[in-house]
Amino acid sequence: TNVSCPESGPAQTFPVTDHVKNFGQYNESDFKTYVEIAELDINNQAELLTEEFSGSTFPPDGWTRTHNNWMYSSTSYAGGSTGEARFYYSPYSTDIFRLVTHAIDTGGYDAIKIEFKHYIDHYISPYTVKLETSEDGINWDVLWKIEPTEDIGPESINILTDKNIGSKTYISWTFEGNSYNINNWYVDDINILGYYLLEPEYEYNL
């Protein structure tokens, strides 16, 4: 379990809770854990992917989409320059609609930061919009999700994660639910950065 903390500021404590489900025959079991505190080398990040949807070719080279509801739009609702990805409600159905990057080489990195701008043109609830990552493009982990009840944005989202990092990583902007319930979801100015860890400042074997 990784705990993200402030990049700078005064020292402070952070409560950490980890739940372990026991499938054995006993109610309790002792186990050992390893604790490490380290800092990301923010001065030497690597740019792994940048996409501004400036060209009308959609999806971008190597990207995939599960439905044609994801399309190019010559607008700037998400807050970037003209040209952005648009999720449109029609043709409407209840499903999982993904816009997925090509496989990003994250070999050797300890974490990535995912930055993007977006705007949600809301209609009615419920539905969910998510950011997910995967190692194989099949099994997905949710990094961020919201269940809108009104228009959202334009706003910038920044997420630091180590999920599905170390070989190849796919990133998906995902709409889940009945697409009739949303008007549009716009996404733009995607930037993926790779980070290395500095030498651990603290290590402890319990």
Coordinates of N, CA and C in Angstrom, one line a residue:
T1 N 0.8 -1.2 0.0 CA 0.0 0.0 0.0 C 0.9 1.2 0.0
N2 N 0.7 2.1 -1.0 CA 1.4 3.4 -1.0 C 0.6 4.5 -0.6
V3 N 1.2 5.4 0.2 CA 0.5 6.6 0.7 C 1.1 7.8 0.1
S4 N 0.3 8.6 -0.6 CA 0.8 9.8 -1.2 C 0.7 10.9 -0.2
C5 N 1.8 11.7 -0.1 CA 1.8 12.8 0.9 C 2.2 14.1 0.2
P6 N 2.1 15.2 0.9 CA 2.4 16.5 0.3 C 3.9 16.5 -0.3
E7 N 4.1 17.2 -1.4 CA 5.4 17.3 -2.0 C 6.3 18.2 -1.1
S8 N 5.7 19.1 -0.4 CA 6.5 20.0 0.5 C 5.7 20.5 1.6
G9 N 6.3 21.0 2.7 CA 5.6 21.5 3.8 C 6.1 20.9 5.1
P10 N 5.5 21.3 6.2 CA 6.0 20.8 7.5 C 5.8 19.3 7.7
A11 N 6.6 18.7 8.6 CA 6.4 17.3 8.9 C 5.0 17.1 9.5
Q12 N 4.4 16.0 9.2 CA 3.1 15.7 9.8 C 2.9 14.2 9.8
T13 N 1.9 13.7 10.6 CA 1.6 12.3 10.6 C 0.5 12.0 9.7
F14 N 0.5 10.7 9.2 CA -0.6 10.3 8.3 C -1.1 8.9 8.9
P15 N -2.4 8.8 9.1 CA -3.0 7.5 9.6 C -3.0 6.6 8.4
V16 N -2.5 5.4 8.6 CA -2.5 4.3 7.5 C -3.2 3.1 8.0
T17 N -4.2 2.7 7.3 CA -5.0 1.5 7.6 C -4.9 0.5 6.5
D18 N -4.6 -0.8 6.8 CA -4.6 -1.8 5.8 C -5.5 -3.0 6.2
H19 N -6.4 -3.4 5.4 CA -7.3 -4.5 5.7 C -6.8 -5.8 5.0
V20 N -6.7 -6.8 5.8 CA -6.2 -8.1 5.2 C -7.4 -9.1 5.5
K21 N -7.9 -9.8 4.4 CA -8.9 -10.7 4.6 C -8.3 -12.1 4.7
N22 N -8.7 -12.8 5.8 CA -8.1 -14.1 6.1 C -9.0 -15.2 5.6
F23 N -8.4 -16.1 4.7 CA -9.2 -17.2 4.1 C -8.8 -18.5 4.8
G24 N -7.9 -18.4 5.9 CA -7.4 -19.6 6.5 C -8.4 -20.2 7.6
Q25 N -8.0 -21.1 8.3 CA -8.9 -21.8 9.3 C -8.9 -21.0 10.6
Y26 N -8.0 -20.1 10.8 CA -8.0 -19.4 12.1 C -8.5 -17.9 11.9
N27 N -9.0 -17.4 13.0 CA -9.5 -16.0 13.0 C -8.4 -15.0 12.9
E28 N -7.3 -15.3 13.5 CA -6.2 -14.3 13.5 C -4.9 -15.0 13.0
S29 N -4.0 -14.2 12.5 CA -2.7 -14.7 12.0 C -1.7 -13.6 12.1
D30 N -0.5 -13.9 12.5 CA 0.6 -12.9 12.5 C 1.3 -12.8 11.2
F31 N 1.7 -11.7 10.8 CA 2.5 -11.5 9.5 C 3.4 -10.4 9.7
K32 N 4.5 -10.4 8.9 CA 5.5 -9.3 8.9 C 5.2 -8.3 7.7
T33 N 5.6 -7.1 8.0 CA 5.4 -6.1 6.9 C 6.7 -5.3 6.8
Y34 N 6.9 -4.7 5.7 CA 8.1 -3.8 5.4 C 7.6 -2.4 5.2
V35 N 8.2 -1.5 5.8 CA 7.9 -0.1 5.6 C 9.1 0.7 5.0
E36 N 8.8 1.5 4.0 CA 9.8 2.3 3.4 C 9.2 3.7 3.1
I37 N 10.0 4.7 3.4 CA 9.7 6.1 3.0 C 10.7 6.6 2.1
A38 N 10.2 7.0 0.9 CA 11.1 7.5 -0.2 C 10.5 8.7 -0.9
E39 N 11.2 9.4 -1.6 CA 10.8 10.6 -2.3 C 10.9 10.4 -3.8
L40 N 10.0 10.9 -4.6 CA 10.1 10.8 -6.0 C 11.1 11.9 -6.5
D41 N 11.8 11.6 -7.5 CA 12.8 12.5 -8.1 C 12.0 13.4 -9.1
I42 N 11.4 14.5 -8.6 CA 10.6 15.3 -9.4 C 11.4 16.2 -10.3
N43 N 12.7 16.2 -10.2 CA 13.5 17.1 -11.0 C 14.0 16.3 -12.3
N44 N 13.7 15.0 -12.4 CA 14.1 14.2 -13.5 C 13.0 13.3 -14.0
Q45 N 11.8 13.9 -14.2 CA 10.7 13.1 -14.7 C 10.9 13.0 -16.2
A46 N 10.3 12.0 -16.8 CA 10.3 11.7 -18.2 C 8.9 11.9 -18.8
E47 N 8.8 12.5 -20.0 CA 7.6 12.7 -20.7 C 7.3 11.4 -21.5
L48 N 6.2 10.7 -21.1 CA 5.9 9.4 -21.7 C 4.9 9.5 -22.8
L49 N 4.0 10.5 -22.6 CA 2.9 10.6 -23.6 C 2.3 12.0 -23.5
T50 N 2.1 12.7 -24.7 CA 1.4 13.9 -24.7 C 0.4 13.9 -25.9
E51 N -0.9 14.2 -25.6 CA -1.9 14.2 -26.6 C -2.8 15.4 -26.4
E52 N -2.9 16.3 -27.4 CA -3.7 17.5 -27.4 C -4.8 17.4 -28.4
F53 N -5.0 16.3 -29.1 CA -6.0 16.1 -30.1 C -6.1 17.2 -31.1
S54 N -4.9 17.7 -31.5 CA -4.9 18.8 -32.4 C -5.2 18.4 -33.9
G55 N -5.0 17.1 -34.2 CA -5.4 16.6 -35.5 C -6.8 16.0 -35.5
S56 N -7.4 15.9 -36.7 CA -8.8 15.4 -36.7 C -8.8 13.9 -36.8
T57 N -7.6 13.2 -37.0 CA -7.6 11.8 -37.0 C -8.0 11.3 -35.6
F58 N -9.0 10.4 -35.5 CA -9.4 9.9 -34.2 C -9.9 8.5 -34.3
P59 N -9.5 7.6 -33.4 CA -8.6 8.0 -32.2 C -7.2 8.2 -32.7
P60 N -6.3 8.8 -31.9 CA -4.9 9.0 -32.3 C -4.3 7.6 -32.6
D61 N -3.1 7.7 -33.3 CA -2.4 6.5 -33.7 C -2.1 5.6 -32.5
G62 N -2.6 4.3 -32.6 CA -2.3 3.3 -31.6 C -3.4 3.3 -30.5
W63 N -4.2 4.3 -30.4 CA -5.3 4.3 -29.4 C -6.5 3.5 -29.9
T64 N -7.3 3.1 -29.0 CA -8.5 2.4 -29.4 C -9.7 3.0 -28.6
R65 N -10.9 2.7 -29.2 CA -12.2 3.1 -28.5 C -13.1 1.9 -28.7
T66 N -13.9 1.7 -27.6 CA -14.8 0.6 -27.7 C -16.1 0.9 -28.4
H67 N -16.4 2.2 -28.5 CA -17.7 2.7 -29.1 C -17.4 3.9 -29.9
N68 N -18.2 4.2 -30.9 CA -18.0 5.4 -31.7 C -18.6 6.6 -31.1
N69 N -19.1 6.5 -29.8 CA -19.5 7.6 -29.1 C -18.4 8.5 -28.7
W70 N -17.1 7.9 -28.7 CA -15.9 8.7 -28.5 C -15.5 9.2 -29.9
M71 N -15.3 10.5 -30.0 CA -15.0 11.1 -31.3 C -14.2 12.4 -31.2
Y72 N -13.7 12.9 -32.3 CA -13.0 14.1 -32.3 C -14.0 15.3 -32.3
S73 N -13.6 16.4 -31.6 CA -14.5 17.6 -31.7 C -13.6 18.8 -31.8
S74 N -13.9 19.7 -32.8 CA -13.1 20.9 -33.0 C -13.6 22.0 -32.1
T75 N -13.6 21.7 -30.8 CA -14.0 22.6 -29.7 C -13.0 22.7 -28.7
S76 N -13.2 23.5 -27.6 CA -12.3 23.7 -26.5 C -13.0 23.8 -25.2
Y77 N -14.0 23.0 -25.0 CA -14.8 23.0 -23.7 C -14.0 22.6 -22.5
A78 N -13.0 21.7 -22.7 CA -12.2 21.2 -21.6 C -11.2 22.2 -21.1
G79 N -11.0 23.2 -21.8 CA -10.1 24.3 -21.4 C -8.8 24.3 -22.1
G80 N -8.6 23.4 -23.0 CA -7.3 23.5 -23.8 C -7.5 24.3 -25.1
S81 N -6.6 24.1 -26.1 CA -6.8 24.7 -27.4 C -7.8 24.0 -28.2
T82 N -8.1 24.5 -29.4 CA -9.1 23.9 -30.2 C -8.7 22.5 -30.6
G83 N -9.7 21.6 -30.5 CA -9.5 20.1 -30.7 C -9.4 19.4 -29.4
E84 N -10.3 18.4 -29.3 CA -10.4 17.6 -28.0 C -11.2 16.3 -28.3
A85 N -11.0 15.4 -27.4 CA -11.8 14.2 -27.4 C -13.2 14.4 -26.8
R86 N -14.2 13.9 -27.5 CA -15.6 14.1 -27.0 C -16.3 12.8 -26.9
F87 N -16.9 12.6 -25.7 CA -17.9 11.5 -25.6 C -19.3 12.0 -25.7
Y88 N -20.0 11.5 -26.7 CA -21.4 11.9 -27.0 C -22.4 10.9 -26.7
Y89 N -23.5 11.2 -26.2 CA -24.5 10.3 -25.7 C -25.1 9.3 -26.8
S90 N -25.1 9.8 -28.1 CA -25.8 9.0 -29.1 C -24.8 8.3 -30.0
P91 N -25.1 7.0 -30.4 CA -26.3 6.3 -30.1 C -26.3 5.8 -28.7
Y92 N -27.4 5.9 -28.0 CA -27.3 5.6 -26.5 C -27.6 4.2 -26.2
S93 N -26.9 3.7 -25.2 CA -27.0 2.3 -24.7 C -26.4 2.3 -23.3
T94 N -26.6 1.2 -22.6 CA -26.0 1.1 -21.3 C -24.9 0.1 -21.4
D95 N -23.7 0.6 -21.1 CA -22.5 -0.1 -21.4 C -21.3 0.5 -20.7
I96 N -20.1 0.0 -21.0 CA -18.8 0.6 -20.6 C -18.1 1.1 -21.8
F97 N -17.9 2.4 -21.9 CA -17.4 3.0 -23.1 C -16.0 3.5 -22.8
R98 N -15.0 3.0 -23.5 CA -13.6 3.4 -23.2 C -12.9 4.0 -24.4
L99 N -12.1 5.0 -24.0 CA -11.1 5.6 -24.9 C -9.7 5.3 -24.3
V100 N -8.9 4.4 -25.0 CA -7.7 3.8 -24.4 C -6.5 4.2 -25.2
T101 N -5.4 4.6 -24.4 CA -4.1 4.9 -25.0 C -3.5 3.7 -25.6
H102 N -2.5 3.9 -26.5 CA -1.6 2.8 -26.9 C -0.8 2.3 -25.6
A103 N -0.2 1.2 -25.7 CA 0.6 0.7 -24.6 C 1.8 1.6 -24.3
I104 N 1.8 2.2 -23.1 CA 2.9 3.1 -22.7 C 4.0 2.4 -22.0
D105 N 5.2 2.5 -22.5 CA 6.4 1.9 -21.9 C 6.7 2.5 -20.5
T106 N 6.4 1.8 -19.4 CA 6.7 2.3 -18.1 C 7.7 1.5 -17.4
G107 N 8.4 0.7 -18.2 CA 9.5 -0.2 -17.6 C 10.5 0.7 -16.9
G108 N 10.8 0.3 -15.7 CA 11.9 0.9 -14.9 C 11.4 2.1 -14.1
Y109 N 10.2 2.6 -14.3 CA 9.7 3.8 -13.6 C 9.0 3.3 -12.3
D110 N 9.0 4.1 -11.3 CA 8.4 3.8 -10.0 C 7.0 4.4 -9.9
A111 N 6.7 5.4 -10.6 CA 5.3 6.0 -10.6 C 5.1 6.8 -11.8
I112 N 3.9 7.1 -12.1 CA 3.6 8.0 -13.2 C 2.6 9.0 -12.7
K113 N 2.6 10.2 -13.4 CA 1.6 11.2 -13.1 C 0.8 11.4 -14.4
I114 N -0.6 11.3 -14.2 CA -1.5 11.5 -15.3 C -2.2 12.8 -15.2
E115 N -2.0 13.7 -16.1 CA -2.6 15.0 -16.1 C -3.5 15.1 -17.3
F116 N -4.7 15.7 -17.1 CA -5.6 16.0 -18.2 C -6.6 17.1 -17.8
K117 N -7.3 17.6 -18.8 CA -8.3 18.6 -18.6 C -9.6 18.0 -19.1
H118 N -10.7 18.3 -18.5 CA -12.0 17.8 -18.9 C -13.2 18.7 -18.5
Y119 N -14.3 18.4 -19.2 CA -15.5 19.1 -18.9 C -16.7 18.2 -19.1
I120 N -17.6 18.2 -18.2 CA -18.8 17.3 -18.3 C -20.1 18.2 -18.5
D121 N -20.7 17.9 -19.6 CA -22.0 18.5 -19.9 C -23.1 17.6 -19.5
H122 N -23.6 17.8 -18.3 CA -24.5 16.8 -17.6 C -25.9 16.9 -18.1
Y123 N -26.6 15.8 -18.0 CA -28.1 15.8 -18.4 C -28.9 15.3 -17.2
I124 N -28.8 14.0 -16.9 CA -29.5 13.4 -15.7 C -28.6 12.3 -15.1
S125 N -28.8 12.0 -13.8 CA -28.1 10.9 -13.2 C -28.9 9.7 -13.3
P126 N -28.3 8.5 -13.1 CA -26.9 8.3 -12.7 C -26.0 7.8 -13.8
Y127 N -24.7 8.0 -13.7 CA -23.7 7.4 -14.5 C -22.3 7.7 -13.9
T128 N -21.3 7.1 -14.3 CA -20.0 7.3 -13.7 C -19.0 7.5 -14.8
V129 N -18.1 8.5 -14.6 CA -16.9 8.7 -15.5 C -15.7 8.4 -14.7
K130 N -14.7 7.7 -15.3 CA -13.6 7.1 -14.6 C -12.3 7.3 -15.4
L131 N -11.2 7.3 -14.6 CA -9.9 7.1 -15.2 C -9.3 5.8 -14.7
E132 N -8.9 4.9 -15.6 CA -8.4 3.6 -15.2 C -7.1 3.2 -15.8
T133 N -6.4 2.3 -15.2 CA -5.1 1.8 -15.8 C -5.2 0.3 -15.8
S134 N -4.3 -0.2 -16.8 CA -4.3 -1.7 -16.9 C -2.9 -2.1 -17.4
E135 N -2.5 -3.3 -17.1 CA -1.2 -3.8 -17.7 C -1.5 -4.6 -19.0
D136 N -2.7 -5.0 -19.2 CA -3.0 -5.9 -20.4 C -4.1 -5.4 -21.3
G137 N -4.8 -4.3 -20.9 CA -5.9 -3.7 -21.7 C -7.2 -4.5 -21.4
I138 N -7.2 -5.4 -20.5 CA -8.3 -6.3 -20.2 C -8.8 -6.1 -18.8
N139 N -7.9 -6.2 -17.8 CA -8.2 -6.0 -16.4 C -7.9 -4.6 -16.0
W140 N -8.8 -3.9 -15.4 CA -8.7 -2.5 -15.1 C -8.8 -2.1 -13.7
D141 N -7.9 -1.1 -13.2 CA -8.0 -0.6 -11.9 C -8.4 0.9 -12.0
V142 N -9.4 1.2 -11.1 CA -9.9 2.6 -11.1 C -9.0 3.5 -10.3
L143 N -8.5 4.6 -10.9 CA -7.7 5.6 -10.2 C -8.5 6.8 -9.7
W144 N -9.6 7.1 -10.4 CA -10.4 8.3 -10.2 C -11.7 8.1 -10.8
K145 N -12.8 8.5 -10.1 CA -14.1 8.4 -10.6 C -15.0 9.4 -10.0
I146 N -16.0 9.8 -10.7 CA -17.1 10.7 -10.2 C -18.4 10.3 -10.7
E147 N -19.4 10.6 -10.0 CA -20.8 10.3 -10.4 C -21.6 11.7 -10.5
P148 N -21.5 12.4 -11.6 CA -22.0 13.7 -11.7 C -23.5 13.9 -11.4
T149 N -23.8 15.0 -10.8 CA -25.2 15.4 -10.6 C -25.4 16.8 -11.3
E150 N -24.4 17.4 -11.9 CA -24.4 18.7 -12.5 C -23.2 18.8 -13.4
D151 N -23.2 19.9 -14.2 CA -22.0 20.2 -15.0 C -20.8 20.2 -14.2
I152 N -19.7 19.7 -14.7 CA -18.4 19.8 -14.0 C -17.3 20.3 -14.9
G153 N -16.6 21.3 -14.4 CA -15.5 21.9 -15.1 C -15.8 23.1 -15.9
P154 N -14.9 23.5 -16.8 CA -13.6 22.8 -17.1 C -12.7 22.8 -15.9
E155 N -12.0 21.7 -15.7 CA -11.0 21.6 -14.6 C -9.9 20.7 -15.0
S156 N -8.8 20.8 -14.3 CA -7.6 20.0 -14.6 C -7.5 18.9 -13.5
I157 N -7.2 17.7 -13.9 CA -7.0 16.6 -13.0 C -5.6 16.1 -13.0
N158 N -5.0 15.9 -11.8 CA -3.6 15.4 -11.7 C -3.6 14.2 -10.8
I159 N -3.1 13.1 -11.2 CA -3.2 11.8 -10.4 C -1.8 11.2 -10.5
L160 N -1.2 10.9 -9.3 CA 0.1 10.2 -9.2 C -0.2 8.8 -8.8
T161 N 0.3 7.8 -9.5 CA 0.0 6.4 -9.2 C 1.2 5.5 -9.5
D162 N 1.2 4.3 -8.8 CA 2.2 3.3 -9.2 C 1.4 2.0 -9.6
K163 N 0.1 2.1 -9.8 CA -0.7 0.9 -10.2 C -0.3 0.6 -11.7
N164 N -0.1 -0.7 -12.0 CA 0.1 -1.2 -13.3 C 1.3 -0.5 -14.0
I165 N 2.4 -0.2 -13.2 CA 3.6 0.4 -13.7 C 4.7 -0.6 -13.7
G166 N 5.6 -0.5 -14.6 CA 6.8 -1.3 -14.6 C 7.1 -2.1 -15.9
S167 N 6.1 -2.1 -16.8 CA 6.2 -2.8 -18.1 C 5.5 -2.0 -19.1
K168 N 4.3 -2.3 -19.4 CA 3.5 -1.5 -20.3 C 2.2 -1.1 -19.5
T169 N 1.7 0.1 -19.8 CA 0.6 0.6 -19.1 C -0.4 1.2 -20.1
Y170 N -1.7 0.8 -20.0 CA -2.8 1.4 -20.8 C -3.6 2.3 -19.8
I171 N -4.0 3.4 -20.4 CA -4.9 4.3 -19.6 C -6.2 4.5 -20.3
S172 N -7.3 4.5 -19.6 CA -8.6 4.6 -20.2 C -9.4 5.7 -19.6
W173 N -10.0 6.5 -20.4 CA -11.1 7.4 -20.0 C -12.4 6.7 -20.2
T174 N -13.1 6.5 -19.2 CA -14.2 5.5 -19.2 C -15.5 6.1 -18.8
F175 N -16.6 6.0 -19.6 CA -17.9 6.3 -19.2 C -18.6 5.0 -18.9
E176 N -19.3 4.9 -17.8 CA -20.1 3.6 -17.5 C -21.5 4.0 -17.1
G177 N -22.5 3.4 -17.8 CA -23.9 3.7 -17.5 C -24.6 3.8 -18.8
N178 N -25.8 4.4 -18.6 CA -26.6 4.7 -19.8 C -26.2 6.0 -20.4
S179 N -25.7 5.9 -21.6 CA -25.1 7.2 -22.3 C -26.2 8.2 -22.5
Y180 N -27.5 7.8 -22.5 CA -28.5 8.8 -22.7 C -28.5 9.9 -21.5
N181 N -27.9 9.5 -20.4 CA -27.9 10.4 -19.2 C -26.9 11.5 -19.3
I182 N -26.0 11.5 -20.2 CA -25.0 12.6 -20.3 C -25.2 13.3 -21.7
N183 N -24.9 14.6 -21.8 CA -24.9 15.2 -23.1 C -23.5 15.0 -23.7
N184 N -22.4 15.4 -23.1 CA -21.1 15.3 -23.6 C -20.1 15.2 -22.4
W185 N -19.0 14.6 -22.7 CA -17.8 14.6 -21.8 C -16.6 14.9 -22.7
Y186 N -15.9 16.1 -22.5 CA -14.8 16.5 -23.2 C -13.5 16.3 -22.5
V187 N -12.4 15.8 -23.2 CA -11.1 15.5 -22.5 C -10.1 16.1 -23.4
D188 N -9.0 16.7 -22.8 CA -8.0 17.3 -23.6 C -6.7 17.5 -22.8
D189 N -5.6 17.8 -23.5 CA -4.3 18.2 -22.9 C -3.9 17.1 -22.0
I190 N -3.8 15.8 -22.5 CA -3.3 14.7 -21.7 C -1.8 14.7 -21.7
N191 N -1.2 14.5 -20.5 CA 0.2 14.5 -20.3 C 0.6 13.4 -19.3
I192 N 1.4 12.4 -19.7 CA 1.8 11.3 -18.8 C 3.3 11.5 -18.5
L193 N 3.7 11.6 -17.2 CA 5.1 11.7 -16.8 C 5.5 10.5 -16.0
G194 N 6.8 10.0 -16.2 CA 7.3 8.9 -15.5 C 8.3 9.4 -14.4
Y195 N 8.3 8.8 -13.2 CA 9.1 9.2 -12.1 C 9.9 8.1 -11.6
Y196 N 11.1 8.4 -11.1 CA 11.9 7.4 -10.3 C 11.9 7.8 -8.9
L197 N 12.1 6.8 -8.0 CA 12.3 7.0 -6.6 C 13.7 7.3 -6.2
L198 N 13.9 8.3 -5.3 CA 15.3 8.5 -4.8 C 15.6 7.4 -3.8
E199 N 16.8 7.4 -3.3 CA 17.1 6.4 -2.2 C 16.2 6.5 -1.0
P200 N 15.7 5.4 -0.4 CA 14.8 5.5 0.7 C 15.4 6.3 1.9
E201 N 14.6 7.2 2.5 CA 15.0 7.9 3.6 C 14.8 7.2 4.9
Y202 N 13.9 6.2 4.8 CA 13.6 5.4 6.0 C 13.2 4.0 5.6
E203 N 13.7 3.0 6.3 CA 13.3 1.6 6.0 C 13.2 0.9 7.4
Y204 N 12.2 0.0 7.4 CA 11.9 -0.7 8.7 C 11.2 -2.0 8.4
N205 N 11.8 -3.1 9.0 CA 11.2 -4.4 8.9 C 10.5 -4.7 10.2
L206 N 9.2 -4.9 10.2 CA 8.5 -5.2 11.4 C 8.5 -6.7 11.7

